[in-house]
XYZ file of C-alpha atoms in Angstrom:
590
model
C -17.790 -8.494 -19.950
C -18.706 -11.791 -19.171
C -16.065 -14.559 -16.906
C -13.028 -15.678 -18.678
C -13.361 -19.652 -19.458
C -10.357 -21.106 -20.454
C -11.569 -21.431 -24.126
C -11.590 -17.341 -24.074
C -7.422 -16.216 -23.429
C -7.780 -12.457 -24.480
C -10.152 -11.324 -21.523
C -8.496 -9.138 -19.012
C -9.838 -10.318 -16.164
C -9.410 -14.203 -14.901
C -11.481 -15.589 -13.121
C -13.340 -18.902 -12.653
C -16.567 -20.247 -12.642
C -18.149 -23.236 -12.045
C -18.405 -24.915 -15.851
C -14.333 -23.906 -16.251
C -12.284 -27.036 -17.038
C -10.244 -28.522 -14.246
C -6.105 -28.367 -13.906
C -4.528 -29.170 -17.007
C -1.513 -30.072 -18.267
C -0.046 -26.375 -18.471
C -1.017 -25.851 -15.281
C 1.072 -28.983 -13.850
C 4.158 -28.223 -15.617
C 3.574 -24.544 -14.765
C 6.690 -22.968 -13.139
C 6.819 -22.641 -9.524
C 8.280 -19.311 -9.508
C 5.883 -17.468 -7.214
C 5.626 -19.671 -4.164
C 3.294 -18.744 -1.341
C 4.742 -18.173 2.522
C 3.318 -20.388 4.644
C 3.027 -17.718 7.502
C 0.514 -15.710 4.506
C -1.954 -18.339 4.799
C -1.324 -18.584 8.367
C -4.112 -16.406 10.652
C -2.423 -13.786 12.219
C -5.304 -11.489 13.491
C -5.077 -14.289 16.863
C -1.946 -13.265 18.755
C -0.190 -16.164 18.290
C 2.616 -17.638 17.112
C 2.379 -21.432 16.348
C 3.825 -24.299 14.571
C 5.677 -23.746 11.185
C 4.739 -20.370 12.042
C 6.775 -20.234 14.957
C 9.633 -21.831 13.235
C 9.993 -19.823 10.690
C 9.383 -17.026 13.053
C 12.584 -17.999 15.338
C 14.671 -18.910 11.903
C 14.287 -15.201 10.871
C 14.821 -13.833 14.479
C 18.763 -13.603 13.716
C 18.283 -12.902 10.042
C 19.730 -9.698 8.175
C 16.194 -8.566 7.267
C 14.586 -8.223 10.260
C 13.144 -5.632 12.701
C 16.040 -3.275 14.092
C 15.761 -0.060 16.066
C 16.093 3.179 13.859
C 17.212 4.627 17.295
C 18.713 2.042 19.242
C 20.604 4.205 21.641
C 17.383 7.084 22.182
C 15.962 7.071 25.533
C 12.662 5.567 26.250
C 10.032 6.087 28.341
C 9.205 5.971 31.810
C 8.905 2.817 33.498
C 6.727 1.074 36.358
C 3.473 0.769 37.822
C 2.239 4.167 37.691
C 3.775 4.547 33.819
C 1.907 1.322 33.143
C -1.381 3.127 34.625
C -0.924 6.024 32.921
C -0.696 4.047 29.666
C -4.217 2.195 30.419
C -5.747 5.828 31.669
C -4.075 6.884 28.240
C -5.792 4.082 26.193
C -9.131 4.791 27.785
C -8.750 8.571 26.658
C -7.986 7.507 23.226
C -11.602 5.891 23.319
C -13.306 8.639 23.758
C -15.157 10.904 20.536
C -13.012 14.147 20.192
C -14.764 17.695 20.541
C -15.899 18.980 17.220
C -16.111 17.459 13.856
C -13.810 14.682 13.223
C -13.596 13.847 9.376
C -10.847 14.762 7.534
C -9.855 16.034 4.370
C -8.554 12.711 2.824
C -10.366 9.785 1.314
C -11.429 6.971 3.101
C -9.597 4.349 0.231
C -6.155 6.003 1.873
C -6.605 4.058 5.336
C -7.146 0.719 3.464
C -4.020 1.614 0.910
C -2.254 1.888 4.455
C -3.206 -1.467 5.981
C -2.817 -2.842 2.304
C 0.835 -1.328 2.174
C 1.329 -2.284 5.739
C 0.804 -5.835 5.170
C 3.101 -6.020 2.352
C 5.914 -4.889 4.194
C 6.169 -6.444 7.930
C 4.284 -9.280 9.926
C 5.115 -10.256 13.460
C 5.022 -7.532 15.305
C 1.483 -7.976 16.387
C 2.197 -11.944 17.183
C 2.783 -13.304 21.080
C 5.813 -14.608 20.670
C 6.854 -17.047 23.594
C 9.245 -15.023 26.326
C 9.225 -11.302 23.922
C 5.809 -9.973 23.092
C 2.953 -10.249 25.669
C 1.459 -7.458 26.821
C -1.079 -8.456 28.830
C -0.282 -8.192 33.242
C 2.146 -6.399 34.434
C 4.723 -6.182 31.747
C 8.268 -4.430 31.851
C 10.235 -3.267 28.512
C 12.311 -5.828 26.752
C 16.310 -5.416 26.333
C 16.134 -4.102 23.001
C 19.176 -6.309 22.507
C 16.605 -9.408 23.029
C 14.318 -7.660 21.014
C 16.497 -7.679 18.051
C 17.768 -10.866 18.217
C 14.068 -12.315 18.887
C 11.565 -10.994 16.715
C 11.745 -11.284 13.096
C 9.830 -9.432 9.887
C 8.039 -12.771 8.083
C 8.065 -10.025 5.086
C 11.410 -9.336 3.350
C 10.469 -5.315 4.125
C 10.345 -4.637 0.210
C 7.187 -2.997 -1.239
C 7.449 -6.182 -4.110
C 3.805 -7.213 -3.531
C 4.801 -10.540 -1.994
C 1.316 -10.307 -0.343
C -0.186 -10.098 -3.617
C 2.114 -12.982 -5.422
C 2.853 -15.162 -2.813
C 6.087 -15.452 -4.586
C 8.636 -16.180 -1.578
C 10.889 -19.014 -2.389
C 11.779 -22.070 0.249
C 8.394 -22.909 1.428
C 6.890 -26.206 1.443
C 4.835 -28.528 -0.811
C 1.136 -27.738 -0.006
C 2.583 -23.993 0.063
C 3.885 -24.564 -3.285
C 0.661 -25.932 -4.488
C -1.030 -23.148 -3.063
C 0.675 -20.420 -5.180
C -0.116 -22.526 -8.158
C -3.586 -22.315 -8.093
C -3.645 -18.731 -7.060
C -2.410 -18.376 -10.783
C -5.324 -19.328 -13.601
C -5.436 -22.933 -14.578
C -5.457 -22.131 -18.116
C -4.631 -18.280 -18.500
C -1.471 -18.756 -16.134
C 0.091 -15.841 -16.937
C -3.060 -14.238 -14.726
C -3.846 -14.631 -11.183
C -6.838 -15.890 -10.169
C -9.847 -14.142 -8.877
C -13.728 -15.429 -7.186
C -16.722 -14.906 -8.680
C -19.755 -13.326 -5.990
C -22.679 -15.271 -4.929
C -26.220 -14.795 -6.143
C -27.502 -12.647 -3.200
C -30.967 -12.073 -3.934
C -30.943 -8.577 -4.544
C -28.538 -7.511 -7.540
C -25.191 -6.137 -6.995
C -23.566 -2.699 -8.174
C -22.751 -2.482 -11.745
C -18.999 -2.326 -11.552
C -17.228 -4.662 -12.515
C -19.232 -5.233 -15.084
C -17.774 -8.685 -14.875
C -18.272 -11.371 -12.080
C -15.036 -11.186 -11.366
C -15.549 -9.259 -7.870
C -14.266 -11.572 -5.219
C -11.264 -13.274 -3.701
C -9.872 -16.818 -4.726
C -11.815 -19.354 -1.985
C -10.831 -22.682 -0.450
C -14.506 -23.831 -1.032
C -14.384 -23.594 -4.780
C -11.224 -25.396 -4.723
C -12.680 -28.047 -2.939
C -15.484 -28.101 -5.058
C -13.182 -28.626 -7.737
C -11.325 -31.291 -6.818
C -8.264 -29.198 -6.944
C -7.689 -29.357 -3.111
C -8.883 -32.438 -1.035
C -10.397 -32.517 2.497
C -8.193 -35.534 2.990
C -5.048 -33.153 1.796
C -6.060 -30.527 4.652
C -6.782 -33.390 7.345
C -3.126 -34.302 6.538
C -1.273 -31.190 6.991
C 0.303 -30.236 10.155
C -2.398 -28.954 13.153
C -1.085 -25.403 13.660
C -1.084 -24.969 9.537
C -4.658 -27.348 9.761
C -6.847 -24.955 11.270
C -6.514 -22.166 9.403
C -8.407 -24.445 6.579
C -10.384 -26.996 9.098
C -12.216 -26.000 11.910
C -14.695 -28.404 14.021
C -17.478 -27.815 11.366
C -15.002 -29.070 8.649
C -13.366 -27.224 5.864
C -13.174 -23.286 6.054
C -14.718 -22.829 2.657
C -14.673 -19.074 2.694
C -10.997 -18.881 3.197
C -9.193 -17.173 0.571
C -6.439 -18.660 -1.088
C -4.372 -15.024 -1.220
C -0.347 -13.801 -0.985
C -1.448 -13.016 2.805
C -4.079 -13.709 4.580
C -4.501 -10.737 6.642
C -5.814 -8.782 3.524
C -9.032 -10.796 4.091
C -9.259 -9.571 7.485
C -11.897 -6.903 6.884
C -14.050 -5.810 3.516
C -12.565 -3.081 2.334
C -8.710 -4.403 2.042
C -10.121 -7.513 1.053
C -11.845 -5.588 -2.450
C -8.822 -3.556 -2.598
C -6.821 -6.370 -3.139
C -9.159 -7.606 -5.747
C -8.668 -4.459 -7.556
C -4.622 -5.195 -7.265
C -5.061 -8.766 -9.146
C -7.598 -7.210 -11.842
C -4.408 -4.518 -12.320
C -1.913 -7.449 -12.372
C -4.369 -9.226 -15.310
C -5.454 -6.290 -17.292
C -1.631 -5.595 -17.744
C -1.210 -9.471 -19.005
C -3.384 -7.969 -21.585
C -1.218 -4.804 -22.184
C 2.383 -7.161 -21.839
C 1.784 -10.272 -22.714
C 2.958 -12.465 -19.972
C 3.557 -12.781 -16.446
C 6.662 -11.709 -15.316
C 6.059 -8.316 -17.346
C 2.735 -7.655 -15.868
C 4.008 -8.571 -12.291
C 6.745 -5.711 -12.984
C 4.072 -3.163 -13.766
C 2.022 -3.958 -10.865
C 4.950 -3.662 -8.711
C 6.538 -0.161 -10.206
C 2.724 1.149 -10.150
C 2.161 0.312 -7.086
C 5.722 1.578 -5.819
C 5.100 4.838 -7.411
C 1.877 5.307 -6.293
C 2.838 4.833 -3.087
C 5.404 7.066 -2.927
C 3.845 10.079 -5.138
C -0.262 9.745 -4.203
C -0.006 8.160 -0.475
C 2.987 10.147 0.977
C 2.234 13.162 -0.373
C -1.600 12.505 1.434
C -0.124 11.972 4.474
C 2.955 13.483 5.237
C 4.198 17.104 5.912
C 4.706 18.033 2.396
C 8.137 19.955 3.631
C 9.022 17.180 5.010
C 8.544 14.791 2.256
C 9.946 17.453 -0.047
C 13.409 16.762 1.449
C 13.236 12.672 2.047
C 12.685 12.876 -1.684
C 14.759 14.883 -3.097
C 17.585 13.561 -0.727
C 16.859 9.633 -1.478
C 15.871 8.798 2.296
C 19.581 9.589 3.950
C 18.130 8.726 7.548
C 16.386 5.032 6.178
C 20.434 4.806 4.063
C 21.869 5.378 7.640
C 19.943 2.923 9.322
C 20.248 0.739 6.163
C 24.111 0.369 6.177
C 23.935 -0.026 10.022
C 21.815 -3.188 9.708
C 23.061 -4.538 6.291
C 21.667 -7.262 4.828
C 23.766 -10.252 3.445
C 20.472 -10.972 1.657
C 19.806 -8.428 -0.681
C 16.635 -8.932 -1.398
C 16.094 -8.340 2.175
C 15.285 -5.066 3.525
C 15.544 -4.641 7.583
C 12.217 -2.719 8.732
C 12.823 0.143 11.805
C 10.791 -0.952 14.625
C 10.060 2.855 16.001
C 7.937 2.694 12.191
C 6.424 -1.020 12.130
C 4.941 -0.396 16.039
C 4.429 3.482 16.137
C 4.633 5.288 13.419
C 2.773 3.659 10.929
C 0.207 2.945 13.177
C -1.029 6.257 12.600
C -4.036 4.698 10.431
C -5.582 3.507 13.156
C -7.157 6.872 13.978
C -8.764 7.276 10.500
C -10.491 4.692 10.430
C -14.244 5.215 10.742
C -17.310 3.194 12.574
C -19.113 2.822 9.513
C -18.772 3.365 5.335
C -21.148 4.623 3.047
C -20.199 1.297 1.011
C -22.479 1.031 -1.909
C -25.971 1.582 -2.961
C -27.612 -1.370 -0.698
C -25.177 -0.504 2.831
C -24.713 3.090 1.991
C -26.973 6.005 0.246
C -29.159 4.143 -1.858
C -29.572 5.170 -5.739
C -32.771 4.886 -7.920
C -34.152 1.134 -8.104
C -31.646 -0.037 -5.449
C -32.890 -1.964 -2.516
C -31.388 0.004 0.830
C -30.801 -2.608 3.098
C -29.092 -0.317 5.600
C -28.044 3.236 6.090
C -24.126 2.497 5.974
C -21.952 -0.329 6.321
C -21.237 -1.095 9.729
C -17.355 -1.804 11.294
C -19.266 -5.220 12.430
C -20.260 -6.017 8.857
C -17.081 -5.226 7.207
C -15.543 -7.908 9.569
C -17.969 -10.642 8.140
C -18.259 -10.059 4.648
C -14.589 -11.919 4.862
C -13.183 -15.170 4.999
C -12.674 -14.772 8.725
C -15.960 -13.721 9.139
C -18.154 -16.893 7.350
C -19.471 -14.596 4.817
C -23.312 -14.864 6.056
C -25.931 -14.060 3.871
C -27.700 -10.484 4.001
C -30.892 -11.644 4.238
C -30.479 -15.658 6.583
C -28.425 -16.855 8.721
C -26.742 -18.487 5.834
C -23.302 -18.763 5.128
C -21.998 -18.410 1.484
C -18.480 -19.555 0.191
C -18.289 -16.471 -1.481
C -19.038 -12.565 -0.923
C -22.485 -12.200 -1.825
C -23.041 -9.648 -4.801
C -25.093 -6.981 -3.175
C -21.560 -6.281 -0.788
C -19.189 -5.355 -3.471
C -17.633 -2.092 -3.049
C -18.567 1.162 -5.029
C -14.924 2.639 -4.909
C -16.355 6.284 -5.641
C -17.727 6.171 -2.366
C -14.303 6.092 -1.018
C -11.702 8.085 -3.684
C -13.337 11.289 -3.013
C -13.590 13.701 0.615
C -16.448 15.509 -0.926
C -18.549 15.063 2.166
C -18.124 14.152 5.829
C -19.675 10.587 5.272
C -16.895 10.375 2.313
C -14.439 10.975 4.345
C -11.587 9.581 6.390
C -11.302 9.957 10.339
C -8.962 13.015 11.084
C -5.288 11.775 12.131
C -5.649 12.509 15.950
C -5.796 10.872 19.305
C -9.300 9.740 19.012
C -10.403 6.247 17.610
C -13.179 5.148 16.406
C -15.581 3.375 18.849
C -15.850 -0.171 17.253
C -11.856 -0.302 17.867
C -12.091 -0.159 21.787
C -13.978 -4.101 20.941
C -12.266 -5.259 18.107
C -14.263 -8.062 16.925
C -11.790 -9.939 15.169
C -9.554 -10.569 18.369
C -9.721 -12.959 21.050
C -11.029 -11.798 24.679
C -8.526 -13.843 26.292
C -6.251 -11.816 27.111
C -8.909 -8.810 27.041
C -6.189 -6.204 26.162
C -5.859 -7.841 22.525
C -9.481 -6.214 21.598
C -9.025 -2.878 22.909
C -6.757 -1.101 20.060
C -5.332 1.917 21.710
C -4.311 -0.424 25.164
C -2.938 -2.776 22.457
C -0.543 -0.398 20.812
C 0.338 1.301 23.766
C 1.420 -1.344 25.909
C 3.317 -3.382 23.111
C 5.656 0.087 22.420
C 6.120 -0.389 26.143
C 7.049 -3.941 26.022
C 9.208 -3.595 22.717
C 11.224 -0.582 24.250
C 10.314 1.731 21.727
C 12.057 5.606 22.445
C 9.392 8.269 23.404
C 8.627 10.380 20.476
C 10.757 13.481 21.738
C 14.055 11.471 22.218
C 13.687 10.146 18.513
C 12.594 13.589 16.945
C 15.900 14.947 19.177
C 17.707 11.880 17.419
C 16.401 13.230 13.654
C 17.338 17.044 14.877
C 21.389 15.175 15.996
C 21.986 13.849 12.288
C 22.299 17.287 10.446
C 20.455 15.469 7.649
C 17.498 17.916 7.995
C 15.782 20.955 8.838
C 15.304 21.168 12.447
C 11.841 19.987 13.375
C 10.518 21.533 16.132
C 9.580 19.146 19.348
C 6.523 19.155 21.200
C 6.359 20.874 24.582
C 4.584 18.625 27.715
C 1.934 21.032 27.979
C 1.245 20.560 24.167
C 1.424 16.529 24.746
C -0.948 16.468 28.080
C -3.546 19.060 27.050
C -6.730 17.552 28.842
C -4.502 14.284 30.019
C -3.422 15.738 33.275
C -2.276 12.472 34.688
C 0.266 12.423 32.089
C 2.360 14.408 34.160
C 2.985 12.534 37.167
C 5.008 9.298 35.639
C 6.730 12.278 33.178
C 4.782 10.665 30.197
C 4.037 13.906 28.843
C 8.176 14.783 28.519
C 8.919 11.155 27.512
C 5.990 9.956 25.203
C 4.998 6.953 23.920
C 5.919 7.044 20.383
C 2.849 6.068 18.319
C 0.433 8.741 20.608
C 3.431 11.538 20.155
C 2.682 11.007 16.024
C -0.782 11.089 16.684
C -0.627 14.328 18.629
C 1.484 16.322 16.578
C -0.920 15.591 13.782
C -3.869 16.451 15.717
C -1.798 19.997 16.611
C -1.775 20.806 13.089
C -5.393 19.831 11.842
C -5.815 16.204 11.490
C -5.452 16.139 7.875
C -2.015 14.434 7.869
C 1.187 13.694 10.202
C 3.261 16.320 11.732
C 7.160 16.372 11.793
C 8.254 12.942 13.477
C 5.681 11.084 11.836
C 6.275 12.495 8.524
C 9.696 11.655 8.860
C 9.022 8.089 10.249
C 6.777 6.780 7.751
C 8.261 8.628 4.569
C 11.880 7.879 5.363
C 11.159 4.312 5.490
C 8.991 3.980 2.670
C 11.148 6.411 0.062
C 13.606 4.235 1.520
C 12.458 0.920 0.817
C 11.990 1.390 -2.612
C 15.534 3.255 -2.681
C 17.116 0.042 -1.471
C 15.748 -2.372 -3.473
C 17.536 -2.584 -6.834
C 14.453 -4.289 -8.381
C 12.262 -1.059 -7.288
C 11.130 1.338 -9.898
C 12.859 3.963 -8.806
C 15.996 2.115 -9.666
C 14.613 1.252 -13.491
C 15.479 3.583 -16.465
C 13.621 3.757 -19.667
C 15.580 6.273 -22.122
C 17.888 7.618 -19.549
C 15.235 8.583 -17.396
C 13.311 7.172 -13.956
C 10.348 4.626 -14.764
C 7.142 6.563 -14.390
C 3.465 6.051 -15.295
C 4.103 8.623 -17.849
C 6.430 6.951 -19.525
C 4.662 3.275 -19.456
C 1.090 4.850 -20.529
C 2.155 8.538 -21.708
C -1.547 8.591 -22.963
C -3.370 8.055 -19.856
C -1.010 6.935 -16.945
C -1.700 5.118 -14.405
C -0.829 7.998 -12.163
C -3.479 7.787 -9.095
C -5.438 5.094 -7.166
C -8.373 6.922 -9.319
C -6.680 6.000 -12.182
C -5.889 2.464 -11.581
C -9.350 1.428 -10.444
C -10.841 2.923 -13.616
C -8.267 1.155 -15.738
C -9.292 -1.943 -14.146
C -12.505 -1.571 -14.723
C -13.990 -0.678 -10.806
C -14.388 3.236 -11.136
C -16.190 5.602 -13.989
């Protein structure tokens, strides 16, 4: 399948090239539905908080939507100097390979579906926001009242693929531009994807079209479409995330959020998202149709291939077949004027969800030139380094394989091979087990500043801002769960279970009053590493089940006959029922 051109409407896949026509006359009088936030296309991966960004941030501090406590009342953990040490001698632990094998049983594409996910559903959290957030020194925990009232979600906490469609109203004008020409100039019911750069050295054979790459400032520019003088003229904090000192960031994608560029691997998986939203123009006919099938497939997906993954399956069993009741409590307790705002529990945004950290590995069999080479491939390396993934990104300058190059565009020879990472067939197929070890590159996180130093070491990172946010330890919110009657009891860890081989646990109590996000990660690594234990299980499907319960516009809401949407019932032939599934219907898996 070759590129769509505008003179060819019936393709499934849009994207553009450099002999397509410019903007036209549809695409002026196109509807500005889908409007980008300005906070998406603002870098968050720097720890700060600026501008319009900061504005925004501060307008949404006191609004109905934003983060709450799902335990506000739970007891936290201990406090002081020697708790504060303990968290560092904690961190450094976590940095450390665990004894014995530690892959997994679950596919690597799961911890990128979790960032992906992630992304979609909260922002802020990680930001330095003036007077609530740093971490760095010595640090005390917040009033969670201040907390509350300070630190807002920039995401309206439903899983509606805002970070895909950019499709927030009451942003600006160059925002509002922006989300136009994320949609095709001529095809606009589809969105827009990149096309890969000549690398030298071929490229995998999926897609078997070009269209393999993110949307980029640089071929914007090259079109005429955006302006250098248009940047130059925008506010400075908005500014440099498109201009730095060597001029226009070229590789910068033009994308719903721009954290999803952050790294490789979400980056192609959000490629694969806009190829689903396109082939189902195909399938539908227009926009607002295929944007609704992304959405419920993606919703349903989420909640019956990635829970079930990762959660206690007893566990989920009940959050299901109940409809979330402890997300409904917390729900009613925080109501939103706003309905199409969803407030986000902070015990999941900064702990529990942050589980994914610990699978993710220090390199990828990623396709046949960084991975395990196949006949008449050129091996260029072994695998796909944590390093690498970084700059094969916007972020990263995209530099060429083989010079010192940069390219506007990922070069061919790095697009993924997704069957590398759908299957746990093998160990180098494999995720990293969910446990209290991470990864080595994530103790120097390349993509953070070293100023202050804490921001690059991952494990110091979490575990200091839970201290500074106030989180409860893990045991006083799994004793909270136990207090509702809403489900089985779940049994609590013991301190000997928490401190095995972390002695100096003990003496600030931390192993009776544990930091929330380690607690998850050591009651999964109690039971095997191949997915959460009770309180995490509970955490993470609670809110997600209950997201998607709470938003009228979810599929779960939706009947067709009398009965629940469902792949089955959209594509009874061959639903799109599994990540598997949706990367073969759009063309990036056999």
């Amino acid at each position: 399948m070759h590129v769509v051109q505008d003179s060819a409407p019936h393709q499934p896949i849009a994207a553009d090239s450099t002999h397509s026509r410019g903007a036209t006359a549809v695409e002026a009088a196109q509807t500005e539905a889908g409007v980008i936030p300005i906070d998406a296309v603002v870098d968050e991966a720097r720890g700060t908080t600026r501008g319009l960004a900061l504005e925004r941030a501060m307008r949404s501090a006191t609004a109905p939507g934003a983060f709450r406590y799902l335990f506000r009342n739970a007891a936290g953990i201990p406090t002081g100097p020697q708790a504060l040490a303990a968290l560092d001698a904690l961190a450094d632990s976590m940095a450390t390979e665990a004894p014995g094998p530690s892959e997994s049983a679950l596919p690597p594409i799961l911890t990128y579906f979790g960032q992906f996910i992630d992304h979609d559903i909260t922002a802020n959290t990680d930001r330095e926001v003036v007077g609530l957030s740093e971490i760095a020194g010595d640090i005390h925990p917040m009033d969670r009242g201040t907390v509350e009232a300070g630190l807002g979600n920039l995401r309206d906490g439903s899983l509606g693929l805002d970070s895909l469609y950019g499709d927030k109203p009451g942003q600006g004008p160059f925002a509002t531009k922006l989300a136009r020409l994320m949609r095709h100039p001529t095809l606009t019911d589809k969105m827009r994807l990149g096309m890969t750069a000549d690398s030298g050295g071929g490229r995998p054979p999926l897609p078997a079209d070009p269209a393999a790459d993110l949307l980029r400032l640089g071929f914007l520019l090259d079109r005429g479409e955006i302006t250098e003088a248009e940047l130059n003229a925008l506010d400075p904090a908005l500014r440099a995330n498109f201009v730095d000192s060597a001029g226009p960031i070229r590789t910068r994608a033009i994308i719903g959020d721009g954290r999803n560029d952050e790294n490789l691997l979400v980056a192609q998986l959000h490629v694969a998202f806009l190829r689903l939203h396109n082939c189902f123009v195909d399938v539908l006919g227009d926009f607002d149709a295929a944007r609704q099938a992304t959405r419920f497939h993606y919703q349903w997906l989420v909640l019956h291939q990635y829970l079930p993954a990762i959660c206690a399956g007893n566990v989920l069993d009940e959050v299901l077949a109940t409809g979330a009741p402890l997300y409904a409590e917390f729900h009613d307790a925080n109501r939103p004027a706003d309905p199409d705002q969803l407030p986000m529990p902070l015990e999941f945004s900064v702990a529990g969800f942050r589980f994914g950290h610990s699978m993710v590995r220090g390199a990828y069999d990623h396709n046949r030139f960084f991975g395990t080479a196949v006949a008449g491939s050129a091996q260029l390396t072994p695998f796909a380094t944590f390093q690498q993934l970084f700059e094969f990104t916007g972020n990263g300058r995209m530099p060429s394989p083989l010079t010192a190059d940069p390219k506007t565009a990922l070069p061919g020879n790095w697009v993924i091979e997704w069957e590398r990472f759908v299957h746990a067939e093998s160990p180098a197929h494999s995720a990293r087990k969910i446990d209290t070890h991470l990864a080595p590159p994530l103790a120097d996180l390349l993509n953070e500043p070293a100023n202050p130093a804490v921001m690059k070491r991952l494990a110091q990172r979490n575990l200091r801002r839970g201290y500074r946010l106030n989180l409860p330890s893990g045991q006083a919110m799994a004793e909270a769960i136990n207090a509702t009657g809403l489900y089985r009891p779940i049994p609590i860890l013991t301190p000997e279970q928490v401190r095995e081989g972390r002695e100096f646990l003990q003496a600030p109590g931390l192993d009776a009053a544990t930091p929330a996000w380690f607690y998850v990660l050591r009651e999964a690594e109690l039971t095997g590493g191949n997915h959460l234990g009770p309180l995490g299980s509970h955490l993470v499907a609670n809110t997600l089940v209950g997201l998607v319960v709470h938003d009228a516009s979810s599929y779960w809401n939706a009947r067709i006959g009398g009965h629940r949407w469902s792949p089955s019932l959209f594509r009874p032939a061959e639903p799109i029922d599994s990540l598997k599934a949706m990367l073969r219907f759009v063309g990036l898996l056999v």
